[in-house]
Tab-separated table of C-alpha atoms in Angstrom:
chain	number	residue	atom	x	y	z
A	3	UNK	CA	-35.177	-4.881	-57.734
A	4	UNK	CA	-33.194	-7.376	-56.134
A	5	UNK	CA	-31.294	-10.603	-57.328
A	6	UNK	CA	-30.473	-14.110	-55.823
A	7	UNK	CA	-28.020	-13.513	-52.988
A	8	UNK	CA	-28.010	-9.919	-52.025
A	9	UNK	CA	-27.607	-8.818	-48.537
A	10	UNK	CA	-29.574	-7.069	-46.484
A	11	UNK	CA	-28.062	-5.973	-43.044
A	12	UNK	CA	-30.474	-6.285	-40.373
A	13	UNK	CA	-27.688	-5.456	-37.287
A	14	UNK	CA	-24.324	-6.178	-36.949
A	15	UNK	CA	-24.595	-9.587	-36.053
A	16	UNK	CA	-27.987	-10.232	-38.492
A	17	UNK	CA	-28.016	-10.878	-41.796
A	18	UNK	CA	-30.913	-11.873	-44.154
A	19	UNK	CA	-29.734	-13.570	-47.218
A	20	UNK	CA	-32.235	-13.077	-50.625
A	21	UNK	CA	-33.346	-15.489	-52.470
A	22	UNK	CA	-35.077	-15.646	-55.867
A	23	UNK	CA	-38.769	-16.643	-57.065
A	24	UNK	CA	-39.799	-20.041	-59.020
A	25	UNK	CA	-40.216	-19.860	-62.585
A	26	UNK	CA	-41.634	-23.095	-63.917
A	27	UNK	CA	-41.277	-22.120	-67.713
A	28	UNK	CA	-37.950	-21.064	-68.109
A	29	UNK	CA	-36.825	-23.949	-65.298
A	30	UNK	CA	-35.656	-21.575	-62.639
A	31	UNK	CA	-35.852	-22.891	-58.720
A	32	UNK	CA	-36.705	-20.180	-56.186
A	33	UNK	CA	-34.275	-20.198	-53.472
A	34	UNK	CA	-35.842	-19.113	-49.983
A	35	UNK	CA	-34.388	-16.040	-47.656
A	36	UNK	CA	-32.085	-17.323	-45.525
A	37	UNK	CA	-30.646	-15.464	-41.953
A	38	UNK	CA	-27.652	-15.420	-40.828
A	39	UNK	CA	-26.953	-13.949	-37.477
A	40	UNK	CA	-24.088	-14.569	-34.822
A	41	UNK	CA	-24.982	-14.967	-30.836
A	42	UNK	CA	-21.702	-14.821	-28.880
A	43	UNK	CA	-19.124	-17.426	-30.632
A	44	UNK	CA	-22.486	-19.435	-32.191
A	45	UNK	CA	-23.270	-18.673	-35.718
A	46	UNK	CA	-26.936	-19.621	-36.580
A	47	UNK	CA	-28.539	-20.124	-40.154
A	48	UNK	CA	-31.824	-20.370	-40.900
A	49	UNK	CA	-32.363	-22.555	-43.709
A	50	UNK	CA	-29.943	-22.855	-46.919
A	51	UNK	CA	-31.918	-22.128	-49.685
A	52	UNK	CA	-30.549	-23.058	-53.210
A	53	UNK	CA	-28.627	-23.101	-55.778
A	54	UNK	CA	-24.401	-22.908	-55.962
A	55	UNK	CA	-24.598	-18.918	-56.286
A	56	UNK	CA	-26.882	-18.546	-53.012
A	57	UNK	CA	-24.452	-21.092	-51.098
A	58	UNK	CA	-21.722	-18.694	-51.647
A	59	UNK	CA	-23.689	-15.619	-50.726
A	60	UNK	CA	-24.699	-17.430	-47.507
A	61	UNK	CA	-20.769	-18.238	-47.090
A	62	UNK	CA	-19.904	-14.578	-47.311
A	63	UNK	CA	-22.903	-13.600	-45.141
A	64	UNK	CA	-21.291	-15.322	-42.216
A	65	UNK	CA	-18.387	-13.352	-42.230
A	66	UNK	CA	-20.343	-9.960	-41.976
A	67	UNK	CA	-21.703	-11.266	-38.836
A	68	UNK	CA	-18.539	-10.850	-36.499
A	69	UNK	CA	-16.035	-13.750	-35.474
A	70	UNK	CA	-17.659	-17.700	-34.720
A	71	UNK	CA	-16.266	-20.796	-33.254
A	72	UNK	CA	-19.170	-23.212	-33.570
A	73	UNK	CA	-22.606	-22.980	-35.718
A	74	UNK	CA	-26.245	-23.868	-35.748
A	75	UNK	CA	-28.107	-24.877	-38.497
A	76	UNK	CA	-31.695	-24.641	-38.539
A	77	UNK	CA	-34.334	-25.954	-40.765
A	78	UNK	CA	-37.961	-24.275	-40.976
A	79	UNK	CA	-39.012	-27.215	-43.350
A	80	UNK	CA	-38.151	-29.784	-45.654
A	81	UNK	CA	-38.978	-28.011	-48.939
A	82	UNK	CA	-36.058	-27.968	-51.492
A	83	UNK	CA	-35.944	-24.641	-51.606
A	84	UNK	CA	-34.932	-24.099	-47.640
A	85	UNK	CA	-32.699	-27.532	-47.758
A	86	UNK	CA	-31.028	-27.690	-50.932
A	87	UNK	CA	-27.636	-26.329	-49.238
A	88	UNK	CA	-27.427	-27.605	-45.632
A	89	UNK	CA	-24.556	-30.119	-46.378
A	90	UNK	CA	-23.044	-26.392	-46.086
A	91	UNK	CA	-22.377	-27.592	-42.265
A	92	UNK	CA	-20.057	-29.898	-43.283
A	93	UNK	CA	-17.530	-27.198	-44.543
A	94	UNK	CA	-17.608	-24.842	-41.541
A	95	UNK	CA	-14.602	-26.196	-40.055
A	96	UNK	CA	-16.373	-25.791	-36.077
A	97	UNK	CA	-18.468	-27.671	-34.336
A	98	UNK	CA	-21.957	-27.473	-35.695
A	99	UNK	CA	-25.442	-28.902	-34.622
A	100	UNK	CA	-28.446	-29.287	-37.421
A	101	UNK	CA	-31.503	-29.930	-36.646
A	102	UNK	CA	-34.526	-30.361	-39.160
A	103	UNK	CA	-38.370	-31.046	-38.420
A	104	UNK	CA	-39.402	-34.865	-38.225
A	105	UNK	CA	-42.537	-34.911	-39.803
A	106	UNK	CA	-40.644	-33.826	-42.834
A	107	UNK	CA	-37.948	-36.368	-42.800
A	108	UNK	CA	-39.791	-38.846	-45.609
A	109	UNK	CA	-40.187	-35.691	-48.345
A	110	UNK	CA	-36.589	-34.477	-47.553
A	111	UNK	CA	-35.410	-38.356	-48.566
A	112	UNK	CA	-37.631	-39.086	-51.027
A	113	UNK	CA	-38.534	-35.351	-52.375
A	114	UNK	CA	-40.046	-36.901	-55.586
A	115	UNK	CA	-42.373	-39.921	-54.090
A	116	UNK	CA	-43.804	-36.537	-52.028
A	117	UNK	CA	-43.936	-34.439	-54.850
A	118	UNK	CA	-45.732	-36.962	-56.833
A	119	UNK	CA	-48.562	-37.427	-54.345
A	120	UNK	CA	-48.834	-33.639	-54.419
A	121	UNK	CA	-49.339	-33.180	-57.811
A	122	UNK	CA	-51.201	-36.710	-57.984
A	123	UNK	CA	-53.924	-34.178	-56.206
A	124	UNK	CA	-54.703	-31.673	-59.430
A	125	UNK	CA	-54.138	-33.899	-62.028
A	126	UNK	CA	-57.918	-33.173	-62.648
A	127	UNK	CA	-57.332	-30.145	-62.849
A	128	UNK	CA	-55.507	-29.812	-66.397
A	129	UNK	CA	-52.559	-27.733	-64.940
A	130	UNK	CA	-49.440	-29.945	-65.081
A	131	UNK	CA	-46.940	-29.203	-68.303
A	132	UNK	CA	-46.890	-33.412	-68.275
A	133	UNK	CA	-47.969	-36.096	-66.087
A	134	UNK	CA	-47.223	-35.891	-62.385
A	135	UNK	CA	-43.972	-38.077	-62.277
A	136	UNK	CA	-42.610	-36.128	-65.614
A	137	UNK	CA	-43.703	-32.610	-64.093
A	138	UNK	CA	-41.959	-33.987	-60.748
A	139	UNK	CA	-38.652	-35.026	-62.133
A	140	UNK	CA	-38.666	-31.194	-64.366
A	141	UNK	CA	-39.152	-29.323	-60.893
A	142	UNK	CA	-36.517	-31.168	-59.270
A	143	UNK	CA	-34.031	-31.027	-61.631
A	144	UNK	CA	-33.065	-27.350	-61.319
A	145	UNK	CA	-32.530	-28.056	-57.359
A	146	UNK	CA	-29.836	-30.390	-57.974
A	147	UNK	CA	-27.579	-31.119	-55.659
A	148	UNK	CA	-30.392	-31.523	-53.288
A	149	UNK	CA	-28.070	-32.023	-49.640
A	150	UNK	CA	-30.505	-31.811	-47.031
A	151	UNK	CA	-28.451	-33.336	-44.515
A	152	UNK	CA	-25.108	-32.961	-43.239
A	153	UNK	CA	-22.505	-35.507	-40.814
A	154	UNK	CA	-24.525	-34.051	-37.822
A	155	UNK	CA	-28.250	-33.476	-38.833
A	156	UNK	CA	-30.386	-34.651	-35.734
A	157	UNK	CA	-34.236	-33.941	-35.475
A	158	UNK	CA	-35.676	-31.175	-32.853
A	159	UNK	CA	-38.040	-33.806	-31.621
A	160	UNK	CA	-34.931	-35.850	-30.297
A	161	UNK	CA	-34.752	-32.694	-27.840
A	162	UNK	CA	-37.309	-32.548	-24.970
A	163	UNK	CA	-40.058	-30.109	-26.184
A	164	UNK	CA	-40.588	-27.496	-24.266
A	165	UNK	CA	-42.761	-24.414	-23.307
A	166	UNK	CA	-41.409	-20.840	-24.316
A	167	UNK	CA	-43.384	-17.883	-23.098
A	168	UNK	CA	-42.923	-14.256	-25.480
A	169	UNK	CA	-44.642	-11.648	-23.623
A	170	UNK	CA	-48.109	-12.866	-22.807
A	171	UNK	CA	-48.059	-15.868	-25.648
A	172	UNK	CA	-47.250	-19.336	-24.788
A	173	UNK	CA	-45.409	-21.940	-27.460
A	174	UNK	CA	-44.259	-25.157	-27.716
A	175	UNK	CA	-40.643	-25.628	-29.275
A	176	UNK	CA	-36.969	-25.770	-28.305
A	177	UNK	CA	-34.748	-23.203	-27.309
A	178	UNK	CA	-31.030	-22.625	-28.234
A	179	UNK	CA	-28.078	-20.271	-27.128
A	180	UNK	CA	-29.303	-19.912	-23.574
A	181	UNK	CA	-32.846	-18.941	-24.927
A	182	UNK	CA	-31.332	-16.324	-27.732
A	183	UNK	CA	-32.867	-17.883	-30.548
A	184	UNK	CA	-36.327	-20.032	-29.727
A	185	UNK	CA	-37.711	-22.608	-32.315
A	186	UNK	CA	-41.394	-22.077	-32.374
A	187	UNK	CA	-43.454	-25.179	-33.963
A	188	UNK	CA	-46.366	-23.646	-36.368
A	189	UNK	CA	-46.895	-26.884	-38.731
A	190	UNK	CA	-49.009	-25.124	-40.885
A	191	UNK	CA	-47.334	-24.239	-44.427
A	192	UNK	CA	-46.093	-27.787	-44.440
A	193	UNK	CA	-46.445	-30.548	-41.501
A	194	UNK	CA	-43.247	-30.439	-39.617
A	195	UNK	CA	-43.112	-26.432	-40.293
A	196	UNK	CA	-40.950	-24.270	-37.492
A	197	UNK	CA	-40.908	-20.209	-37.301
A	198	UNK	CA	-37.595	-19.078	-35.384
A	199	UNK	CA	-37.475	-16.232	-33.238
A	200	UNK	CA	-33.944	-13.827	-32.499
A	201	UNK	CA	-34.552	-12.823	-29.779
A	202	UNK	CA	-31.747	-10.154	-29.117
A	203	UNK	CA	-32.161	-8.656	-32.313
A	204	UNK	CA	-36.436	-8.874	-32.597
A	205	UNK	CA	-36.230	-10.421	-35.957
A	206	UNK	CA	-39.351	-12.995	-36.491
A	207	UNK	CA	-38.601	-15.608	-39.312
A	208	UNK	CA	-42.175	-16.285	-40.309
A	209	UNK	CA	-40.616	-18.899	-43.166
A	210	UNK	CA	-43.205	-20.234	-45.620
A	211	UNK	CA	-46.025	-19.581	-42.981
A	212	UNK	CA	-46.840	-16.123	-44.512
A	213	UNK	CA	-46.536	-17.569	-48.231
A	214	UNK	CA	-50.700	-16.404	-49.203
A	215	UNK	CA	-53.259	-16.674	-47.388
A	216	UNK	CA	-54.529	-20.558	-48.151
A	217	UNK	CA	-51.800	-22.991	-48.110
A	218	UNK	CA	-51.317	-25.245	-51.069
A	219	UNK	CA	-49.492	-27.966	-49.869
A	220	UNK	CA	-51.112	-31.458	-49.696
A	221	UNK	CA	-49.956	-31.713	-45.936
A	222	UNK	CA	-50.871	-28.139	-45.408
A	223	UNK	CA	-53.127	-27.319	-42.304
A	224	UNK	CA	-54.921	-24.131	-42.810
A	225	UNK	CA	-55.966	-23.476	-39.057
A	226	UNK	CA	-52.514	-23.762	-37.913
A	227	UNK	CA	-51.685	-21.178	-40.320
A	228	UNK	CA	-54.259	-18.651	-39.549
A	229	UNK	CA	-53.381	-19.157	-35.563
A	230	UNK	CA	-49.259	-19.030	-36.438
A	231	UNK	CA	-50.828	-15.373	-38.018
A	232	UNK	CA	-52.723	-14.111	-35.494
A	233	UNK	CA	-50.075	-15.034	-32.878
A	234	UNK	CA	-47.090	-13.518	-34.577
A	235	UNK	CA	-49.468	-10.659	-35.252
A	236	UNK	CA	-49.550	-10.141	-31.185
A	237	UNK	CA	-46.134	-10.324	-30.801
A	238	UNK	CA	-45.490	-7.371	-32.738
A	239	UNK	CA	-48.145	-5.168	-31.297
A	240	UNK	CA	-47.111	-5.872	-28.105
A	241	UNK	CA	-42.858	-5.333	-28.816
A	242	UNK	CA	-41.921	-8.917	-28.277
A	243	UNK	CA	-40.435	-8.847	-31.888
A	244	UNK	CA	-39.667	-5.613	-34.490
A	245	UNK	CA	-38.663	-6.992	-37.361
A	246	UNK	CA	-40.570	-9.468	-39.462
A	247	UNK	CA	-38.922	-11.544	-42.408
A	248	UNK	CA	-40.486	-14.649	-44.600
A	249	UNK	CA	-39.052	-17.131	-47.113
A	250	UNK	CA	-39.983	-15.321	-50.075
A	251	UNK	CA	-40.886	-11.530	-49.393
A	252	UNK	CA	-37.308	-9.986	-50.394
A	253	UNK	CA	-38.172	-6.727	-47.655
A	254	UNK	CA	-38.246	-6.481	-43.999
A	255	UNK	CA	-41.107	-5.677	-42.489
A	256	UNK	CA	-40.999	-3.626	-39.275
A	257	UNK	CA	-43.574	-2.813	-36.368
A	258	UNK	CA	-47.396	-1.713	-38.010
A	259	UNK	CA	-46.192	-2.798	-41.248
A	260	UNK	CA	-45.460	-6.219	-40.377
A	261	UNK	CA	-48.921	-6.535	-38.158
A	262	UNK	CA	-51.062	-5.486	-41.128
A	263	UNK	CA	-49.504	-7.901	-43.577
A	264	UNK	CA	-50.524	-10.201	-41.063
A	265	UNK	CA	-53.800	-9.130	-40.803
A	266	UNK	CA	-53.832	-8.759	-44.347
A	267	UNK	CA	-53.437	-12.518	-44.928
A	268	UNK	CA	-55.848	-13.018	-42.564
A	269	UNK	CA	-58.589	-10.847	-43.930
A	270	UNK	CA	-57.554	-12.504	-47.341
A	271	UNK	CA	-58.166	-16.103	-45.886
A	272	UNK	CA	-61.691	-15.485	-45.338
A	273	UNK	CA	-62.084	-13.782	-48.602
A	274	UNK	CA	-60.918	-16.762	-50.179
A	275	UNK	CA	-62.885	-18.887	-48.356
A	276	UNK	CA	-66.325	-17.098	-48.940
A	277	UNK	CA	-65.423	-16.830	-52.935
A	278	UNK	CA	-64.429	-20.577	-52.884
A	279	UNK	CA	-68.303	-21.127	-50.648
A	280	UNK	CA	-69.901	-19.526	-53.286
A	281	UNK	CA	-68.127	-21.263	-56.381
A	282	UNK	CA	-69.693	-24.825	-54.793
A	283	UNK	CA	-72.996	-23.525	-55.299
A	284	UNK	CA	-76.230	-25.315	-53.703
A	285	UNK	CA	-75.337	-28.475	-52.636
A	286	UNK	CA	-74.544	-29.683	-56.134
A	287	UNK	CA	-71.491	-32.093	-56.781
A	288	UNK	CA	-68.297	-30.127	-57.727
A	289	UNK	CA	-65.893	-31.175	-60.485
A	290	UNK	CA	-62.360	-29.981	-59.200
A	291	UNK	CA	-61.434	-28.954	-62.730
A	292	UNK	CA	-64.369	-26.533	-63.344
A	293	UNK	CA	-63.334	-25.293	-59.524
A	294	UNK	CA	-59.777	-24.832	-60.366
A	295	UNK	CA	-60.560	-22.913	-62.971
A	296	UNK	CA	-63.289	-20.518	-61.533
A	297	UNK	CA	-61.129	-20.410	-58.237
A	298	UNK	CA	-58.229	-18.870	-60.046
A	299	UNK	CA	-60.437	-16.474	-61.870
A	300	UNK	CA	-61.613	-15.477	-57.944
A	301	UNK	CA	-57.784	-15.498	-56.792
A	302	UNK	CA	-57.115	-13.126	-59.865
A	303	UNK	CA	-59.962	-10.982	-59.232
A	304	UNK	CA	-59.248	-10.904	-55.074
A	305	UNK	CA	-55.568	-9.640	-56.050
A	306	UNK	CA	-54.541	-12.564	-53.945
A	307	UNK	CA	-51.132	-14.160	-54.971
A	308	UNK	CA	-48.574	-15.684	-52.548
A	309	UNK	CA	-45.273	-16.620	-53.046
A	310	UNK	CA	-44.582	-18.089	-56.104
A	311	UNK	CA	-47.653	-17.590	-57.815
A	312	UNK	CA	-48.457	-20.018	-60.765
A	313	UNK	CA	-51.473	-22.713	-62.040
A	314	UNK	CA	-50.267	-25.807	-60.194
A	315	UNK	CA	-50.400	-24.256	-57.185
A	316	UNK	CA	-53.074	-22.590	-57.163
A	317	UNK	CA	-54.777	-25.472	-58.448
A	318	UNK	CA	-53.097	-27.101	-54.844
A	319	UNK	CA	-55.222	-24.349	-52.861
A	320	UNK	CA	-58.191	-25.260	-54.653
A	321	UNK	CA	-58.130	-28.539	-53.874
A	322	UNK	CA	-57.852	-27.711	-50.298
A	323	UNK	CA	-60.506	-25.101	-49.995
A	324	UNK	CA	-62.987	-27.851	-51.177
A	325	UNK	CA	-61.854	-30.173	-48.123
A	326	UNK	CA	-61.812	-26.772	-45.531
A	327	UNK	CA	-65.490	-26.394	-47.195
A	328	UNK	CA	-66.542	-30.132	-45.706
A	329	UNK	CA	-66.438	-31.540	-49.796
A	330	UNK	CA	-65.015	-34.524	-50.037
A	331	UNK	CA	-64.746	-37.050	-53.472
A	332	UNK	CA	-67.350	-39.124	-53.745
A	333	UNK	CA	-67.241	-42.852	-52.758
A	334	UNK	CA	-66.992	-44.694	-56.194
A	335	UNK	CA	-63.691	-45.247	-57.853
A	336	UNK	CA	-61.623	-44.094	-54.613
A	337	UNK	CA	-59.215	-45.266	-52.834
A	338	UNK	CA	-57.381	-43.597	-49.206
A	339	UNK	CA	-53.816	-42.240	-50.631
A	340	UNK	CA	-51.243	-40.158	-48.762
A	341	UNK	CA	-51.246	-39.166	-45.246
A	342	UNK	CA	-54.118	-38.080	-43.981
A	343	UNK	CA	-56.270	-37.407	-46.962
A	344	UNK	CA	-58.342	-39.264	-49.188
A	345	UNK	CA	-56.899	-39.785	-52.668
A	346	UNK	CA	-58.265	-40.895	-56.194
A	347	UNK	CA	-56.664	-43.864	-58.017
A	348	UNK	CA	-54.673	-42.374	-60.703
A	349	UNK	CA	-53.377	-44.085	-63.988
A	350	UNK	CA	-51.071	-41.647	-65.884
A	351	UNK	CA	-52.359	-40.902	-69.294
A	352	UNK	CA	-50.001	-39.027	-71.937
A	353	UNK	CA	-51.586	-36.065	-71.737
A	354	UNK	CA	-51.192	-33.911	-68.768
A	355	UNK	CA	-53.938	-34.450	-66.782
A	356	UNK	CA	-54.984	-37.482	-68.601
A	357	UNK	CA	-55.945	-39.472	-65.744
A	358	UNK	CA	-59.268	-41.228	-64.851
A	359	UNK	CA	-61.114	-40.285	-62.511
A	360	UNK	CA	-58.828	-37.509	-61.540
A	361	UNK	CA	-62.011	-35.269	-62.415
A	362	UNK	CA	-64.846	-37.037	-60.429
A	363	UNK	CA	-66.639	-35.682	-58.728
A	364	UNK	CA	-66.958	-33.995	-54.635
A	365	UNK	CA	-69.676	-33.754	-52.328
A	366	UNK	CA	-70.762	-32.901	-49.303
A	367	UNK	CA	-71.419	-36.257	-47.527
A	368	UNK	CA	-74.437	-37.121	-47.044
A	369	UNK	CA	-75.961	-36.348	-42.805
A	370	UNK	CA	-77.343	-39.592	-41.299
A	371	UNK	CA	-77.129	-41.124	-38.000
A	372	UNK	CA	-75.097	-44.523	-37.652
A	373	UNK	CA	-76.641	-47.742	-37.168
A	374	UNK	CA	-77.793	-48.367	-33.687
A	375	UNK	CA	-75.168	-51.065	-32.540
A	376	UNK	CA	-76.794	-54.530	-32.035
A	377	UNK	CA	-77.098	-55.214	-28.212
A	378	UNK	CA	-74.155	-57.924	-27.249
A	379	UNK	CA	-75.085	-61.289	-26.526
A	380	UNK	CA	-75.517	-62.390	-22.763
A	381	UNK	CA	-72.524	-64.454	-21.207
């Protein structure tokens, strides 16, 4: 059993700081692992997680790491659990860089406009304690302060990207500490996402990639998370890393264990998939409510949890297995919402999921061939 903020030694210059889970009900944030690990004079931290009590296990983590001069901060993502504590930079007293992912700039500024849209997504779905902007502002709360930047945050994007080989495996990302610790870009779990790889001490910080095996979030990308697997997968089997840790798996995984977690999610990913096929039945229009609810009965039955496991999001994976399925809603009543999906008009009712139209209906659309293009008129 452990508790928010114990240590786990990983080397003498590696330390991986434990978080705690989300509990919606009794109002409890989760706070993500965080590492802390010293190359020469450069003290690096991976993410901040949450909470006053975890900042102060993360402040005596960095002095089991050996002596520091300056310090690296490093964001996997912009989730409030990984960010809450970063304006922890400010009090190092040496120089410090910070660098966070841009596509998650807008959430990490506006964390309840983002959060809102995300829930927006299930309101259908009869899972939210209240209506999305009430849930939102309950969830939040417990994270407060929320400091996800510090006097010297930057993005990694305003570094030139560049290629990093491991072994046989090829990545985009940036480098730090003469190529000690390498910033790997995934984008999967959330879209600016980042796994970081120590490379002197073999640790892999999977982050939020490994969190089940469908994402729920609304910017999610569930290729890019099944690739990030199977790639991370080959770097242990072939040495290039030995120890694998994740946001919110309080363990360390090392060699064959860590590769058939891996494979584990994987193999659970199509499971999930070919339940959620078969839930859509022939062709018929689905409701996302009557999905949600016979997806989580296939999620229970699969033994497939995740971090974090609880109705809203799983009701988030739902929604995105019908889109990875090729359903989409249907035409009437809809309207294009957030980034890069399509999104149903909602009107907030006083009942938690009281929305209309939040329950219409998806389909498969419909095969035809466009309209042949009317020849141009002669000049």
């Amino acid at each position: 059993m452990t508790t928010l903020g114990d240590l786990i030694e990983i080397d003498e210059r590696t330390v991986l700081v434990l978080g705690q889970p989300l509990d919606l009900e009794r109002g409890q944030p989760d706070a993500a692992n965080a590492l802390v690990h010293r190359v020469g004079d450069t003290l690096v931290l991976v993410d901040t997680g949450a909470t006053a009590a975890f900042r102060a296990a993360l402040r005596e983590a960095t002095g089991r790491v050996g002596p520091w001069s300056r310090a690296l901060l490093l964001t996997t993502h912009g989730h409030p659990d990984h960010v809450a504590n970063n304006d922890l930079a400010d009090e190092l007293g040496v120089p410090v860089e910070h660098y966070v992912p841009a596509p998650d700039i807008d959430q990490m500024r506006d964390p309840v406009a983002h959060w809102v849209w995300s829930f927006d997504r299930v309101s259908g779905a009869k899972v939210l304690p209240a209506p999305p902007a009430q849930t939102v502002a309950g969830v939040l709360l417990p994270f407060q302060p929320l400091r996800p930047f510090g006097a010297t945050t930057r993005t990694y994007e305003e570094r030139p990207l560049e290629l990093i080989r491991i072994g046989s495996l090829r990545f985009t990302g940036w480098t730090f500490a003469d190529g000690a610790v390498r910033v790997l870009r995934s984008q999967g779990h959330c879209a600016g996402h980042v796994i970081v790889h120590l490379r002197d001490s073999g640790v892999l910080h999977l982050s939020d990639e490994g969190n089940g095996a469908c994402g729920a979030m609304a910017d999610a990308d569930q290729l890019k998370i099944q690739t990030v697997l199977g790639a991370v997968a080959h770097l242990f089997e072939a040495g290039e890393a030995a120890i694998l840790t994740d946001g919110h798996t309080f363990a360390l995984r090392r060699g064959a264990e860590a590769v058939s977690c891996l494979d584990g999610l994987l193999e659970q990913a199509v499971a999930l998939q070919t339940a959620a096929l078969r839930l859509t039945g022939e062709g018929r229009p689905v409701r996302p409510g009557e999905f949600t609810a016979r997806f989580a009965a296939a999620v229970a039955d699969l033994g497939i949890g995740g971090a974090n496991p609880n109705a809203v999001f799983t009701a988030m994976m739902a929604v995105n297995e019908l889109r990875e399925l090729g359903l989409r809603p249907e035409e009437e009543g809809l309207e294009h919402g957030g980034p890069g999906f399509d999104a149903l008009e909602f009107d907030d009712g006083p009942e938690s999921g009281g929305v209309d139209g939040a329950d219409a209906p998806w389909s498969r659309p419909v095969l035809r061939n466009p309209a042949t293009a009317p020849a141009p008129d002669p000049p």
